[in-house]
Amino acid sequence: MLGTQWGDEGKGKVVDYLASDASMVVRFQGGNNAGHTIVFGGRKFKLHHIPSGILRGGIKAVIASGCVVDPLVLRKEIEELKERGIDTSPLVLSTRAHLILPIHRVMDAQEERLRDSSGGKRVGTTKRGIGPAYSDKASRVGLRVGELLDWERFQRLYLRHFEIKRRVIESYGESVDLDPEATLKELREAREVLLPFIQDHFPLVQDAVKRGENILLEGAQGTFLDIDWGTYPFVTSSSTVAGNACSGTGVGPKDISEIWGVVKAYTTRVGEGPFVTELHDEYGERLRVSGGEFGTTTGRPRRCGWLDMVMVRTAVRLSSIEHLAITKLDVLSGMGTLKVADYYLHNGKKLYYYPDSTYLLEEVEPHYVEMSSWDSTENITTPENLPRELKEYLRLIEKESGARISLISYGPSREETLVLYEGRKM
Ligand code: IMP
């Protein structure tokens, strides 16, 4: 299950819904840059690290090898869930995931400042230390969750890592306002909370595959924040496409039987970078307000625009997506005219796939199909009584993407969901 746009497609709700027949939800990349808001039993839950499947009860919720984890944040999340009466025992934290350390947060903010002051452009990161943690992983100086098992060794590695980073930061003429001993103490306290959840997740996942259980692999962010396929450099530091669901979890490609992509009925983006169908008028403002388009993690207002099928089509091909879940259809109710981009124009040439360069993206013009919106989604109970205009909107998405729409969502609660895929047992 992955996002087909720039994240915030509503994956949390869809995963939570589809998890009903799963024995395990496994997150394959990202860290606490992600945020899921889930309304469950009339209560609102905001999760960053923990897969949303945890709220289902009894389902294993695995933070797998492709993720980066801030132990201080995860500790808080676990404690909060416990306080609210949620059983956290199904949580599994992979020894292979990499740690986001306090210094990574400092570096994230500093790197953004450096990009700015050197005449470049900020990425607009979430400042959670994601980029620096993944950089350390690639540079082979990162610390993995498994190191927490042996505290004596962890301390040594942590202090050495801190010293390397301190020297690098100071060589940029910046200072480090962090006390390694104080942060070590905080990490030790977090470790106590985390220890029961830490294990090599590989045998667990492989045994479940062998038993033929339903396992849901959950991506974070979205296709166009992918480090290779997104709007580089305005991307996150991990790979968000289906291919990485395998290396990020240890499940082989042939063991994946269904690939789902989540599409918000319009487009949003937080942070900097190109956005071809962005709206700077009252329509954009309307989407932001009625869609509650403010970041779950940072609270930043999201940039809003029309649905872009060049993006969705590319995401579908890139990840072999067969099933689409369309979310937030309620937000488009009563909008009057709706627009959907079916291709871009560049110097008279039609582009059907997402271009490879941010420079080119600045020069393209979206070509729009105009449609009428529906009045309301309030009385939807069956696929048969969907408003005519909404059916047309869905048909257009299927035609332009080449994938089938298997689920639609038109409100935050579980009840405001309709499964259109007969083959799936719900
Ligand atoms: P980072 O992942 O914090 O390094 O941020 C890189 C880019 O990805 C920024 O534009 C962020 O706003 C964006 N981003 C990261 N995580 C999410 C997410 O979960 N939803 C939407 N945008 C995200």
Coordinates of N, CA and C in Angstrom, one line a residue, residues 1 11 38 44 56 66 82 111 140 144 159 164 207-208 226 246 272 300 318 322 337 341-342 345 396:
M1 N 0.8 -1.2 0.0 CA 0.0 0.0 0.0 C 0.9 1.2 0.0
K11 N -3.4 7.3 3.5 CA -3.0 5.9 3.6 C -3.3 5.3 5.0
I38 N -5.9 9.0 12.6 CA -7.0 8.0 12.4 C -8.1 8.2 13.5
K44 N -9.5 10.5 18.3 CA -8.5 10.8 17.2 C -7.2 10.3 17.7
R56 N -6.1 -1.8 15.6 CA -7.0 -2.9 15.3 C -7.0 -4.0 16.4
G66 N 13.7 -1.0 6.5 CA 13.8 0.2 5.7 C 13.5 1.5 6.4
K82 N -0.4 3.5 25.4 CA -0.7 2.7 26.6 C -1.6 3.5 27.5
E111 N 21.3 21.9 7.8 CA 21.5 21.7 6.3 C 20.5 22.6 5.6
R140 N 27.6 4.5 5.9 CA 28.0 3.4 6.7 C 28.6 3.9 8.1
R144 N 22.3 1.3 14.2 CA 21.0 0.6 14.0 C 20.3 0.3 15.3
L159 N 28.9 7.9 21.4 CA 29.8 9.0 21.6 C 30.8 9.2 20.5
I164 N 32.2 12.5 15.6 CA 32.4 12.7 14.2 C 31.5 13.8 13.7
D207 N 7.9 -16.4 8.5 CA 7.0 -17.5 9.0 C 5.6 -17.2 8.6
A208 N 5.2 -15.9 8.7 CA 3.8 -15.5 8.4 C 3.6 -15.7 6.9
D226 N 9.7 10.1 -3.6 CA 10.7 9.0 -3.7 C 12.1 9.6 -4.1
C246 N 9.9 -4.5 -0.9 CA 10.6 -5.8 -0.7 C 11.9 -5.6 0.1
E272 N 8.7 22.5 -0.3 CA 9.0 23.2 -1.5 C 9.0 22.2 -2.7
R300 N 2.0 22.6 9.1 CA 2.2 23.5 8.0 C 1.0 23.4 7.0
L318 N 4.9 2.7 -12.3 CA 6.2 2.5 -11.6 C 6.1 1.4 -10.5
E322 N -2.4 -2.2 -9.1 CA -3.6 -2.8 -9.7 C -4.9 -2.2 -9.1
T337 N -17.4 23.3 -10.7 CA -16.6 22.7 -11.8 C -15.3 22.1 -11.2
A341 N -6.1 17.0 -14.6 CA -5.1 17.1 -15.7 C -4.9 15.7 -16.2
D342 N -5.0 15.6 -17.6 CA -4.8 14.2 -18.2 C -3.4 14.1 -18.9
L345 N 1.6 19.8 -21.5 CA 2.1 20.2 -22.8 C 3.4 20.9 -22.6
L396 N -13.1 8.3 -15.0 CA -12.0 9.0 -15.6 C -10.7 8.6 -15.0

